[in-house]
Amino acid sequence: MTLNTQRDSKETLRRRASTPIPSSHQSGPRQKDGPADPHHPPLGQSASYHPGDKTILSRVNWSSDSEDSDSSGADCLYRVVLLGDHGVGKSSLANIFAGIQEKDANEHIGEDTHERTLTVDGEETTLIVMDTWETEKQEEDEKWVQDYCMQVGNAYVIVYSITDRSSFESASELRIQLRRIRQAENIPIILVGNKSDLVRCREVAVEEGRACAVVFDCKFIETSASLHHNVNELFEGIVRQIRLRRDSKETNERRRSIYKRKESITKKARRFLDRLVAKNNKKMALKVRSKSCHDLSVL
């Protein structure tokens, strides 16, 4: 994955330090029967979108039901929301995405929203990663902030620590909440087991993470923010998962062919045999599905 420092030669990279708070939340809860909140940006638009901003509107326009869009060469912008318990490594993953070095992390405390343009499979996509799930505000404020996070993401990363079983259980609950709130939407959700380098302290096995992903119909990957292991693969996978839901079958097949060229012959052969056996064996089909849950290049 390439993290570009510029969108093009004329426009420099931007980093958003915080997510704007809709004014309706500041003055109290929204009326149930009232009009839609004009400050709540629709899916596929920047968190900093304001009504009438035709520049953002023209750049960002994604519906998961679209079958005819082709993003080749397009400048696409999507929000990725990090969810999970305190201390699981959400901010560390966000800082790596933002290119913030560990030694400089203290200087960036309070910067909870970051924007980067990624080049994946030869095409550019801009992600806004939101690490706004936890707040230092009062409990009432935290509740509506979390409700807001559940509604505005184009993709979700649910993080738990492999050294903390309670965080794994919380991750399962978050997946259930997302299914309830966004049940009619085909949004990418990736379950992430962080701190994979702490082998001796492991409380959640890899197989448990995969099984959870299969049950809750999401993707799975283990990372180590401290070693930068699989972090690039995670954000590349998010881009691929968004594209798979957004673009036409033909466009995705072309991208898939590019991705497959990079695979080893052994991996290709193993995948072919797994699919062949799974056709006549339901148990094997479930096993294959469990294996594919960590392949972020397929649905």
Coordinates of C-alpha atoms in Angstrom, one line a residue, residues 96-265:
I96 CA 0.1 4.3 11.6
F97 CA -2.5 5.0 8.9
A98 CA -1.8 8.7 9.3
G99 CA 2.0 8.2 9.2
I100 CA 2.5 9.5 12.8
Q101 CA 5.6 8.0 14.4
E102 CA 5.3 6.5 17.9
K103 CA 7.8 9.1 19.3
D104 CA 5.6 11.9 18.0
A105 CA 2.3 10.4 19.1
N106 CA 2.0 12.7 22.2
E107 CA 2.2 15.7 19.9
H108 CA -0.9 14.6 18.1
I109 CA -3.2 13.8 21.1
G110 CA -6.7 14.9 20.2
E111 CA -6.3 14.4 16.5
D112 CA -8.9 11.7 16.1
T113 CA -9.7 12.0 12.4
H114 CA -7.1 11.4 9.7
E115 CA -7.3 11.5 5.9
R116 CA -5.0 9.7 3.5
T117 CA -5.0 8.8 -0.2
L118 CA -4.1 5.2 -0.8
T119 CA -3.1 3.6 -4.1
V120 CA -4.4 0.1 -4.2
D121 CA -4.2 -2.1 -7.3
G122 CA -3.1 1.0 -9.3
E123 CA -6.1 3.1 -8.3
E124 CA -6.4 5.9 -5.8
T125 CA -9.0 6.0 -3.0
T126 CA -9.1 8.5 -0.1
L127 CA -10.0 7.2 3.3
I128 CA -11.0 9.3 6.4
V129 CA -10.2 7.2 9.4
M130 CA -12.3 8.2 12.4
D131 CA -11.0 7.3 15.9
T132 CA -13.9 9.0 17.7
W133 CA -15.6 6.1 19.4
E134 CA -14.2 7.0 22.8
T135 CA -14.5 10.5 24.3
E136 CA -13.4 12.3 27.4
K137 CA -16.7 14.1 27.6
Q138 CA -19.6 13.4 29.9
E139 CA -21.5 10.1 29.6
E140 CA -24.5 11.7 27.8
D141 CA -22.2 13.2 25.2
E142 CA -20.4 10.0 24.7
K143 CA -23.7 8.2 24.0
W144 CA -24.7 10.4 21.1
V145 CA -21.2 10.5 19.7
Q146 CA -21.2 6.7 19.6
D147 CA -24.7 6.7 18.0
Y148 CA -23.3 9.1 15.4
C149 CA -20.3 6.9 14.7
M150 CA -22.7 3.9 14.1
Q151 CA -24.5 5.9 11.4
V152 CA -21.9 7.7 9.4
G153 CA -19.3 5.0 8.5
N154 CA -18.9 3.7 4.9
A155 CA -16.8 0.9 6.5
Y156 CA -16.2 -0.3 10.1
V157 CA -13.1 -1.8 11.8
I158 CA -14.0 -3.5 15.1
V159 CA -10.8 -3.9 17.1
Y160 CA -10.2 -6.2 20.1
S161 CA -7.0 -7.2 21.9
I162 CA -6.0 -10.9 21.6
T163 CA -4.7 -10.5 25.2
D164 CA -8.1 -9.4 26.6
R165 CA -11.1 -11.8 26.2
S166 CA -13.5 -9.2 27.5
S167 CA -12.6 -6.9 24.6
F168 CA -13.3 -9.8 22.2
E169 CA -16.7 -10.2 23.7
S170 CA -17.3 -6.5 23.4
A171 CA -16.4 -6.7 19.7
S172 CA -19.0 -9.3 19.2
E173 CA -21.6 -7.1 20.8
L174 CA -20.6 -4.2 18.6
R175 CA -21.1 -6.3 15.5
I176 CA -24.6 -7.1 16.7
Q177 CA -25.3 -3.4 17.2
L178 CA -24.1 -2.6 13.7
R179 CA -26.3 -5.4 12.3
R180 CA -29.3 -3.9 14.0
I181 CA -28.6 -0.3 13.1
R182 CA -27.4 -0.8 9.6
Q183 CA -29.1 -4.0 8.7
A184 CA -30.4 -2.9 5.3
E185 CA -27.0 -1.8 4.2
N186 CA -24.2 -3.8 2.7
I187 CA -21.3 -2.1 4.4
P188 CA -17.8 -3.6 4.9
I189 CA -17.0 -4.7 8.5
I190 CA -13.6 -6.1 9.5
L191 CA -12.9 -7.7 12.8
V192 CA -9.4 -7.0 13.9
G193 CA -7.5 -8.9 16.6
N194 CA -4.7 -6.5 17.6
K195 CA -1.5 -7.1 19.6
S196 CA -0.7 -10.4 17.8
D197 CA 3.0 -10.0 18.9
L198 CA 2.1 -10.7 22.5
V199 CA 2.0 -14.4 22.0
R200 CA 2.5 -15.4 25.7
C201 CA -0.3 -13.2 26.8
R202 CA -2.8 -14.5 24.2
E203 CA -6.3 -15.1 25.5
V204 CA -8.2 -15.3 22.2
A205 CA -7.1 -17.9 19.7
V206 CA -6.9 -17.1 15.9
E207 CA -9.5 -19.8 15.3
E208 CA -12.0 -18.0 17.7
G209 CA -11.6 -14.8 15.8
R210 CA -12.2 -16.5 12.4
A211 CA -15.2 -18.4 13.8
C212 CA -16.7 -15.1 15.1
A213 CA -16.2 -13.5 11.7
V214 CA -17.9 -16.4 9.9
V215 CA -20.9 -16.3 12.4
F216 CA -21.3 -12.5 12.1
D217 CA -20.6 -12.4 8.3
C218 CA -17.6 -10.1 8.3
K219 CA -13.9 -10.2 7.5
F220 CA -11.1 -11.0 9.9
I221 CA -7.4 -10.2 10.3
E222 CA -4.9 -10.1 13.1
T223 CA -2.5 -7.2 13.4
S224 CA 0.3 -5.9 15.6
A225 CA 0.4 -2.1 15.7
S226 CA 3.6 -2.1 17.6
L227 CA 5.3 -4.1 14.8
H228 CA 3.3 -2.6 12.0
H229 CA 2.3 -6.2 11.1
N230 CA -0.7 -6.5 8.7
V231 CA -1.7 -2.8 9.2
N232 CA -1.1 -1.9 5.6
E233 CA -2.9 -5.0 4.6
L234 CA -5.8 -4.0 6.8
F235 CA -6.3 -0.6 5.1
E236 CA -5.7 -2.0 1.6
G237 CA -8.4 -4.6 2.5
I238 CA -10.8 -1.9 3.5
V239 CA -10.4 -0.2 0.1
R240 CA -11.0 -3.5 -1.7
Q241 CA -14.1 -4.4 0.4
I242 CA -15.6 -1.0 -0.4
R243 CA -14.9 -1.4 -4.1
L244 CA -16.4 -4.9 -4.2
R245 CA -19.7 -3.5 -2.9
R246 CA -19.6 -0.3 -4.9
D247 CA -18.4 -1.2 -8.4
S248 CA -19.6 -3.4 -11.2
K249 CA -18.7 -7.1 -11.5
E250 CA -16.6 -6.5 -14.6
T251 CA -14.6 -3.8 -12.8
N252 CA -13.9 -6.0 -9.8
E253 CA -13.0 -8.9 -11.9
R254 CA -10.3 -6.8 -13.6
R255 CA -8.9 -5.7 -10.3
R256 CA -9.1 -9.3 -9.0
S257 CA -7.0 -10.5 -12.0
I258 CA -4.3 -8.0 -11.1
Y259 CA -4.4 -9.1 -7.4
K260 CA -4.2 -12.8 -8.4
R261 CA -1.0 -12.3 -10.4
K262 CA 0.7 -11.4 -7.1
E263 CA -0.3 -14.7 -5.5
S264 CA 2.1 -17.7 -5.3
I265 CA 1.3 -20.8 -7.4

